[in-house]
PDB file of C-alpha atoms in Angstrom:
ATOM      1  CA  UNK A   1      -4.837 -13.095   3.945  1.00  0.00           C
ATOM      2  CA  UNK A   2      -5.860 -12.808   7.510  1.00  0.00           C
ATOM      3  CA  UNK A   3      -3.103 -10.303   8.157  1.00  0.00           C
ATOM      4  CA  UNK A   4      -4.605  -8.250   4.617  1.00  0.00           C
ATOM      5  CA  UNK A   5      -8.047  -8.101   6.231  1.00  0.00           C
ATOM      6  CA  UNK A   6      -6.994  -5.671   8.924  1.00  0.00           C
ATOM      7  CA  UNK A   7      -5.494  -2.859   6.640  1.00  0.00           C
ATOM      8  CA  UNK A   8      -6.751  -0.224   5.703  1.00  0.00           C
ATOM      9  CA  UNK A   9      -8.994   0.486   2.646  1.00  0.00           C
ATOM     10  CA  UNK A  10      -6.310   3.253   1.531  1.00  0.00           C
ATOM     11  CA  UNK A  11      -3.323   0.775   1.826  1.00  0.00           C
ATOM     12  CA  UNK A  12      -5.222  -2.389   0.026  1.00  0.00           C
ATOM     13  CA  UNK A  13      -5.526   0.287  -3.022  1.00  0.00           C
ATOM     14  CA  UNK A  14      -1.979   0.492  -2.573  1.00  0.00           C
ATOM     15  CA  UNK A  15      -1.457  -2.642  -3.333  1.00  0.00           C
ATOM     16  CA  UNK A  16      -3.589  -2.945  -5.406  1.00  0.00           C
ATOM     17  CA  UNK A  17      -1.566  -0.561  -8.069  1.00  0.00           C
ATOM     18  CA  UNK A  18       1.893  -2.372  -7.043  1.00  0.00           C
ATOM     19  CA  UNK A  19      -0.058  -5.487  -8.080  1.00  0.00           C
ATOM     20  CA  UNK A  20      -1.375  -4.000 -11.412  1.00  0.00           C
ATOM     21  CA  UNK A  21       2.172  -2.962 -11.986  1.00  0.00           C
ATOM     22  CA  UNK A  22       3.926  -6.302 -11.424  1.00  0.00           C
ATOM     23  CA  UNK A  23       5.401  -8.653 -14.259  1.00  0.00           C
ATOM     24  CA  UNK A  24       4.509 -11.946 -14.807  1.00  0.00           C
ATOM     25  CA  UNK A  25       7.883 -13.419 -13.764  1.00  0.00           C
ATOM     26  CA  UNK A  26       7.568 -11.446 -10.448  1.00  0.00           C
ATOM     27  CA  UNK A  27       3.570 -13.605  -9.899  1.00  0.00           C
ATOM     28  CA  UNK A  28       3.948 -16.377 -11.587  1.00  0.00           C
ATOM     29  CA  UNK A  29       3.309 -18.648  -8.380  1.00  0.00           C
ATOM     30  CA  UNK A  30       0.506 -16.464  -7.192  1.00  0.00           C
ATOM     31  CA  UNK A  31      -0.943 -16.844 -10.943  1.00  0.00           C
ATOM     32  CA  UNK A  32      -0.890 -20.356 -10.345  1.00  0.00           C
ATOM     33  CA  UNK A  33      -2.485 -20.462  -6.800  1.00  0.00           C
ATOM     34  CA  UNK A  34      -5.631 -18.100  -8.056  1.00  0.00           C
ATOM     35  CA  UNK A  35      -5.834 -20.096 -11.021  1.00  0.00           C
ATOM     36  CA  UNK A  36      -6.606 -23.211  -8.353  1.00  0.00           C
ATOM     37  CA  UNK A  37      -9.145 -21.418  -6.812  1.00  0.00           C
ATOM     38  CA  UNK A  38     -10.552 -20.294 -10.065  1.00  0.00           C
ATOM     39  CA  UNK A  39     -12.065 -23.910 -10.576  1.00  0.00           C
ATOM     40  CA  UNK A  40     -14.423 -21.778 -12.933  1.00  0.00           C
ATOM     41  CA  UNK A  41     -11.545 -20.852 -15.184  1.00  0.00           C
ATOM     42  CA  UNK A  42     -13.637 -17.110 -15.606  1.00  0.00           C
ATOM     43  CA  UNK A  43     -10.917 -15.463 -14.312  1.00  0.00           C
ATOM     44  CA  UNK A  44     -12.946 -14.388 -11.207  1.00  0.00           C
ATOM     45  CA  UNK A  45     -13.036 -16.104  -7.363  1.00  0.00           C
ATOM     46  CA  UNK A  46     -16.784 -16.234  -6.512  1.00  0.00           C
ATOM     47  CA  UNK A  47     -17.926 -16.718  -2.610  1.00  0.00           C
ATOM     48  CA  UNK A  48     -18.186 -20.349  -2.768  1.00  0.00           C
ATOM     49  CA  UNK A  49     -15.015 -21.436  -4.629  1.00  0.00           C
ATOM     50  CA  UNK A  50     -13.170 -19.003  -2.752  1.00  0.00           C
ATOM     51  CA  UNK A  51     -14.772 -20.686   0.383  1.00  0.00           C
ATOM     52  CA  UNK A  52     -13.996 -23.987  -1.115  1.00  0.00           C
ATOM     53  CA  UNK A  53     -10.661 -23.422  -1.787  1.00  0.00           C
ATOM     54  CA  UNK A  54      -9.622 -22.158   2.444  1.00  0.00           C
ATOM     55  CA  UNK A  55     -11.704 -25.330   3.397  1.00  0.00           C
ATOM     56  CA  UNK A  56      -9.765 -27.549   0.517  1.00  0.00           C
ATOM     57  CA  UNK A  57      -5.825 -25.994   1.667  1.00  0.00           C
ATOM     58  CA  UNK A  58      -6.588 -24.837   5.249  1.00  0.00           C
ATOM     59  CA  UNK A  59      -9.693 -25.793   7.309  1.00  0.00           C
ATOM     60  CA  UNK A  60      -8.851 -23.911  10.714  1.00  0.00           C
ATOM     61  CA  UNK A  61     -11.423 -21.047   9.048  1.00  0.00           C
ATOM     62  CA  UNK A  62     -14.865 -20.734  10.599  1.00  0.00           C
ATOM     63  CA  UNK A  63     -17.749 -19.529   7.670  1.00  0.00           C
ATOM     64  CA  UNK A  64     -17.485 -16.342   9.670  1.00  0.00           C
ATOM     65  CA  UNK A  65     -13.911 -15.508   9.063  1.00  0.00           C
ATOM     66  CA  UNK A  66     -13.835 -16.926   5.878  1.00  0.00           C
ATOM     67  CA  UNK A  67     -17.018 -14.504   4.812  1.00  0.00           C
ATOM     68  CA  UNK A  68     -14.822 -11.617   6.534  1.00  0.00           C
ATOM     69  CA  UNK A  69     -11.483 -12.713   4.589  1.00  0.00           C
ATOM     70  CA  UNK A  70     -13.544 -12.623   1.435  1.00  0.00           C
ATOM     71  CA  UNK A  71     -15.282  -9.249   1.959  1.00  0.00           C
ATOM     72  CA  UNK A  72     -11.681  -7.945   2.669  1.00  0.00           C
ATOM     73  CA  UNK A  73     -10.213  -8.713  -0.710  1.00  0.00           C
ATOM     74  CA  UNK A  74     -12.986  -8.317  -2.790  1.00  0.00           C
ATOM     75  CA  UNK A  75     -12.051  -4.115  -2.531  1.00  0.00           C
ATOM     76  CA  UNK A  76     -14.964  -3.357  -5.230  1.00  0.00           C
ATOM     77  CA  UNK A  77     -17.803  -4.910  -3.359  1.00  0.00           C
ATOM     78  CA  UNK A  78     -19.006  -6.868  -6.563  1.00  0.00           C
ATOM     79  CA  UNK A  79     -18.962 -10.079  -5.143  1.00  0.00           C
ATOM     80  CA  UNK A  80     -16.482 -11.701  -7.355  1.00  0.00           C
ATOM     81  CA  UNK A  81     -12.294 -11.348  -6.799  1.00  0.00           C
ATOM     82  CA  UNK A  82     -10.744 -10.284  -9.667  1.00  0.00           C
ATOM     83  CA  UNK A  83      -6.906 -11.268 -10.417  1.00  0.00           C
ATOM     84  CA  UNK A  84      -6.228  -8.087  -9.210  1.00  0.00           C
ATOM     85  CA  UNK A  85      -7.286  -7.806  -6.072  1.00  0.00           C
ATOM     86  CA  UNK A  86      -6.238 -11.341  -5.581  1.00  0.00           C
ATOM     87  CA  UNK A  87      -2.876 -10.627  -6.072  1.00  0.00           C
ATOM     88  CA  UNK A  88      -3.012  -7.210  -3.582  1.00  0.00           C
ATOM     89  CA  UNK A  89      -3.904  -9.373  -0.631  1.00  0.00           C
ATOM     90  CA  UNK A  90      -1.515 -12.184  -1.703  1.00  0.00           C
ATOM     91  CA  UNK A  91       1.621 -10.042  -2.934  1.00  0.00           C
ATOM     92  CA  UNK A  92       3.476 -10.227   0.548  1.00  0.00           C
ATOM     93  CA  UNK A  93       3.853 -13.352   1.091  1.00  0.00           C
ATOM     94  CA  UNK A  94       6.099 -13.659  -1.787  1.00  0.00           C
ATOM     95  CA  UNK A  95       8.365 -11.548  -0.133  1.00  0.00           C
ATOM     96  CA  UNK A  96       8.809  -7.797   1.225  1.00  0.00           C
ATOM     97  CA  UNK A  97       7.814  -5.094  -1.419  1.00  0.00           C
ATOM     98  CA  UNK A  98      11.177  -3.035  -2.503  1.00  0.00           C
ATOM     99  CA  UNK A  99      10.948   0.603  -1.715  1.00  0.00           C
ATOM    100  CA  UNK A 100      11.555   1.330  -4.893  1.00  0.00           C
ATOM    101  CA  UNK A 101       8.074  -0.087  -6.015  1.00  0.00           C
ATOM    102  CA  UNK A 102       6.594   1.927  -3.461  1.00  0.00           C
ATOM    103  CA  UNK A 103       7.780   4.735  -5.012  1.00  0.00           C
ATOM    104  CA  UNK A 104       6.520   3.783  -7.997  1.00  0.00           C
ATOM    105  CA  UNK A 105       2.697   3.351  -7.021  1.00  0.00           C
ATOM    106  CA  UNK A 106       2.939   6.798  -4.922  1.00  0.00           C
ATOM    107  CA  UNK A 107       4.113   8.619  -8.148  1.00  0.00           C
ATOM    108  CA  UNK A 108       0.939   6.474  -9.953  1.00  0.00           C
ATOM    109  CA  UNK A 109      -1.247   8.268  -7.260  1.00  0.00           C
ATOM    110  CA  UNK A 110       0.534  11.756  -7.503  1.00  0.00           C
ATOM    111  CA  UNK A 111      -0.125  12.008 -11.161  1.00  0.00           C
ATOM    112  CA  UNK A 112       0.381  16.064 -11.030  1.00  0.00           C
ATOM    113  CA  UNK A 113       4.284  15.935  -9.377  1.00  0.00           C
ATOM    114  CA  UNK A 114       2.506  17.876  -6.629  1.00  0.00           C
ATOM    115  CA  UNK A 115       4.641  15.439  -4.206  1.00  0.00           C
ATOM    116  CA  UNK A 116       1.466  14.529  -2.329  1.00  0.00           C
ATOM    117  CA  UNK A 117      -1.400  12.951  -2.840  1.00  0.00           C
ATOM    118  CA  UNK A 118      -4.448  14.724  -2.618  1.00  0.00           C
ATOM    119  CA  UNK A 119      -8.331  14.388  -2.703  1.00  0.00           C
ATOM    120  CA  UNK A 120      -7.892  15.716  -6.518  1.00  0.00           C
ATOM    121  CA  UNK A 121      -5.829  12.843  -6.890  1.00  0.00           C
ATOM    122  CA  UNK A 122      -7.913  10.124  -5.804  1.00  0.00           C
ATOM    123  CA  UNK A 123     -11.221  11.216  -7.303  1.00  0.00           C
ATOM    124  CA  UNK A 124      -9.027  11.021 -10.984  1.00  0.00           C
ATOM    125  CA  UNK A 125      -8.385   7.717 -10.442  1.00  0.00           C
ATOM    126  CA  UNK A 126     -11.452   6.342  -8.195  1.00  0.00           C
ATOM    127  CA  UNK A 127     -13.790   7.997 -10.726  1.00  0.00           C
ATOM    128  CA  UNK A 128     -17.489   9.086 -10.100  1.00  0.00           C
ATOM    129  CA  UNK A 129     -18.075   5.776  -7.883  1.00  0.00           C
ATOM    130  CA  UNK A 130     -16.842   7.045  -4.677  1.00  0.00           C
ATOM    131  CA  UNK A 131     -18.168   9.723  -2.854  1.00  0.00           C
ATOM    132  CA  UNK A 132     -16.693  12.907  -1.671  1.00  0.00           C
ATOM    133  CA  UNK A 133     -16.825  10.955   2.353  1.00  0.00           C
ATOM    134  CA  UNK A 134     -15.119   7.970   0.737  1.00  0.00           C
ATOM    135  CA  UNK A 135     -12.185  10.127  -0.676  1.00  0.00           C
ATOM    136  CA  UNK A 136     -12.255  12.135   2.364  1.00  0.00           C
ATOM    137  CA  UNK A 137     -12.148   8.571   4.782  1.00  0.00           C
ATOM    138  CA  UNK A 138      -9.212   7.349   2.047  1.00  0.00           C
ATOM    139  CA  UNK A 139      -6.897  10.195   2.574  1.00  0.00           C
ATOM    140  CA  UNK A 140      -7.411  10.072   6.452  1.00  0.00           C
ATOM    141  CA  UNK A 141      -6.152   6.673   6.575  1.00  0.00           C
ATOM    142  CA  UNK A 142      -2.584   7.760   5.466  1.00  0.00           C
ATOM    143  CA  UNK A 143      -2.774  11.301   6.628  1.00  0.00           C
ATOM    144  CA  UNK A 144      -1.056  11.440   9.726  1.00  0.00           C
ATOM    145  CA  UNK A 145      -0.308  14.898   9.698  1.00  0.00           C
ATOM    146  CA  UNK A 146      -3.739  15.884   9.324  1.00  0.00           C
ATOM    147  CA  UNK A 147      -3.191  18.416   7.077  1.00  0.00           C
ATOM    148  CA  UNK A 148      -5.363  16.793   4.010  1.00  0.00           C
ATOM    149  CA  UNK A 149      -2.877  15.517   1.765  1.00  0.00           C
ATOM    150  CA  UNK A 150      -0.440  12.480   2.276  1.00  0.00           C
ATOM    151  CA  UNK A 151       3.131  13.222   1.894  1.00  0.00           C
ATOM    152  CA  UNK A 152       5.853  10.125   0.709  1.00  0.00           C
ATOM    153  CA  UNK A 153       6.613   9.390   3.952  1.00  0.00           C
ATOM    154  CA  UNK A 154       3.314   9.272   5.488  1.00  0.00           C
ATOM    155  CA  UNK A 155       2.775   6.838   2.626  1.00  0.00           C
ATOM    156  CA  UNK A 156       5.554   5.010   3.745  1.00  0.00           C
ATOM    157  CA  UNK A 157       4.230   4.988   7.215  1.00  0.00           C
ATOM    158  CA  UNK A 158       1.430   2.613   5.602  1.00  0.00           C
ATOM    159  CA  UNK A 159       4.425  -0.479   4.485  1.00  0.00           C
ATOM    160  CA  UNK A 160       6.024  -0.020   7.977  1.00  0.00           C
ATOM    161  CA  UNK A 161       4.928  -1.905  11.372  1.00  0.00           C
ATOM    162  CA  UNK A 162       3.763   0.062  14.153  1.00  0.00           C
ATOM    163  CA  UNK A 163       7.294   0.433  15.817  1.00  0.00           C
ATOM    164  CA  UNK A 164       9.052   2.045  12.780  1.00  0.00           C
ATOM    165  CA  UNK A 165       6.302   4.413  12.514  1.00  0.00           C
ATOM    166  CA  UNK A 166       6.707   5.547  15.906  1.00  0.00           C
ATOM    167  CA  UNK A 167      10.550   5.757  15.435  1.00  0.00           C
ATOM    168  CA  UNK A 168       9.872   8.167  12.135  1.00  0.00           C
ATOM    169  CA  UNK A 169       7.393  10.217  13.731  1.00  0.00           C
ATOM    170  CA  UNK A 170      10.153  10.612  16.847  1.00  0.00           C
ATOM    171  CA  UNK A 171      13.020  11.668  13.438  1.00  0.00           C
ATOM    172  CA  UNK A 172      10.480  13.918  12.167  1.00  0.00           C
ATOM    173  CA  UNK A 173       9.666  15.551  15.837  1.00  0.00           C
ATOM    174  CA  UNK A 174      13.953  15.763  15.963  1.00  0.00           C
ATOM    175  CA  UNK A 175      14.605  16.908  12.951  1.00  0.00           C
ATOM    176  CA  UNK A 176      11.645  19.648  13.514  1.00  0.00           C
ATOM    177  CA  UNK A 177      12.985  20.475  17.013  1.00  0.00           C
ATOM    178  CA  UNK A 178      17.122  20.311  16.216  1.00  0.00           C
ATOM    179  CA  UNK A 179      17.323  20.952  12.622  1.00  0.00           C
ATOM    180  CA  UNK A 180      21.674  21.588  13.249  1.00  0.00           C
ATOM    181  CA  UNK A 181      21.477  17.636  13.821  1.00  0.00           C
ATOM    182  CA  UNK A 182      21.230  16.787  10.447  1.00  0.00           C
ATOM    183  CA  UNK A 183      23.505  19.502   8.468  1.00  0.00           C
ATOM    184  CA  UNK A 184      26.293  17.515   7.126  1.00  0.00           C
ATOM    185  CA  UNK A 185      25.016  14.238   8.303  1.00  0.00           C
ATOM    186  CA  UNK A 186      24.595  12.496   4.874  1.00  0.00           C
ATOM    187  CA  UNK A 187      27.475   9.908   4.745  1.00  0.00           C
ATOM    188  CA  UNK A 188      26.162   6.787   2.582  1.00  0.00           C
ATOM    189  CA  UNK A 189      28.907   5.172   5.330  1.00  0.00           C
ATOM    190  CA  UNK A 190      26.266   5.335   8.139  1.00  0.00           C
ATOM    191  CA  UNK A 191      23.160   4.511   6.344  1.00  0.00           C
ATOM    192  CA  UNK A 192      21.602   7.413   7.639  1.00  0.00           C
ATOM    193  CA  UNK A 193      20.109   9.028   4.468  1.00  0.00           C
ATOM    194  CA  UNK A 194      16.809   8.178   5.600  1.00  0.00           C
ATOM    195  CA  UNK A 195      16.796  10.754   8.232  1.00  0.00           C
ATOM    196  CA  UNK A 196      17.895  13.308   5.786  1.00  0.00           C
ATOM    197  CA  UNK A 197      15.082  16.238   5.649  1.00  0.00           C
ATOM    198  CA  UNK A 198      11.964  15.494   3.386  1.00  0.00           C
ATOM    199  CA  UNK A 199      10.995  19.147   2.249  1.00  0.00           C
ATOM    200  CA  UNK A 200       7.070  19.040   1.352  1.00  0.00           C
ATOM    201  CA  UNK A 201       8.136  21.166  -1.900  1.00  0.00           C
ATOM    202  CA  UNK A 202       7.331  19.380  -5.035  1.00  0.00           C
ATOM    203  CA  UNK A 203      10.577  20.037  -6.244  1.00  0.00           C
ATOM    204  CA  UNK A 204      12.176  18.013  -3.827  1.00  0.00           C
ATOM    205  CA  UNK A 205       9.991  14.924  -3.975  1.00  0.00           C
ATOM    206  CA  UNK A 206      12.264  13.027  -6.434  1.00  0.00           C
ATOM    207  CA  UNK A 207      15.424  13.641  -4.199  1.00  0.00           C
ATOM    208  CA  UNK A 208      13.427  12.679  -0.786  1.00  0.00           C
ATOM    209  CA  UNK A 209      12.457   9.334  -2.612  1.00  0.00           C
ATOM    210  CA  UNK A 210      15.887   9.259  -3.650  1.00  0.00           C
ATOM    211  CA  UNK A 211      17.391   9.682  -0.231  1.00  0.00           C
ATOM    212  CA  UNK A 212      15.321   6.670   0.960  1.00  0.00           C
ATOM    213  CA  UNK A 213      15.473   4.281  -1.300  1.00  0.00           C
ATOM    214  CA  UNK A 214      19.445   4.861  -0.761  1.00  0.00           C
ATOM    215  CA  UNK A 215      18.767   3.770   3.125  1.00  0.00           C
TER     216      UNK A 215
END
């Protein structure tokens, strides 16, 4: 959890749909472990049994990181966890998330097949809660094109560590710089479909998602 409390608000909502998305084979240990700290069996985590729960399992925690740990996953602000969220901060330790269910929660986000996500996008499914500077601070976090929207591999970016992002944003400088590099460089032989061109044409989306999750 210590490791979710230092992403990004944009990425925990990430998670947060690859959680809601999830079957119950896929969580049934993590069921199990929220049910524990649930000692209130109200299917919520509430400051102090979520605090009694590090101090029960693991008591290297100070009150001070466990009040930050708990403002991290509790993404609403209502002062409870829900399943939910619990799950979200918990869902990698279980194991790396497949690309494929990536895919899945950007296409949840791009609910118009524009092949980004957009401010439009997150206001339909943030509701009239957030504000127009909340959207706006959202789509910054995974916008590192600055251009206002987030594109699949930008979203991408977000599941990678900090040295494969650096090596895509050096493919995307090539590929911008020496397009003839990558004609007829497909083969499925050399595992190099991820460096194959990603179009920002909605049209192409699918086959750009395609092309990765083939890597």
């Amino acid at each position: 959890m210590q490791r979710y409390s230092t992403y990004s608000n944009f990425k925990k909502m990430s998670l947060m749909l690859i959680a809601h998305s999830s079957t119950t084979s896929e969580i049934c240990e993590l069921r199990k472990v929220f049910d524990q700290y649930d000692t209130a069996n109200n299917g919520f985590i509430s400051h102090a049994e979520f605090k009694h729960a590090l101090s029960r399992f693991d008591n290297k925690y100070s009150e001070e990181e466990i009040d930050k740990l708990f403002n991290a996953v509790n993404f609403d602000e209502g002062g409870l966890i829900n399943y939910t969220e619990f799950l979200a901060a918990t869902l990698e330790t279980v194991g790396h998330i497949e690309e494929e269910r990536l895919a899945g929660a950007f296409d949840r986000f791009d609910d118009d097949d524009s092949g980004f996500i957009s401010k439009k996008n997150l206001r339909r499914i943030l509701g009239k809660t957030y504000t127009e500077a909340k959207v706006e601070q959202l789509i910054a976090e995974g916008d590192y094109e600055n251009d206002g929207k987030i594109s699949y591999e930008e979203f991408l970016m977000l599941f990678r560590d900090d040295c494969e992002k650096e090596k895509m944003v050096f493919r995307k400088s090539i590929r911008e710089t020496h397009p003839e590099v990558f004609i007829n460089f497909n083969s499925e032989e050399t595992q190099v479909t991820q460096t194959s061109e990603y179009s920002d044409t909605s049209s192409n989306v699918s086959a750009r998602k395609n092309s990765i999750l083939l890597s």
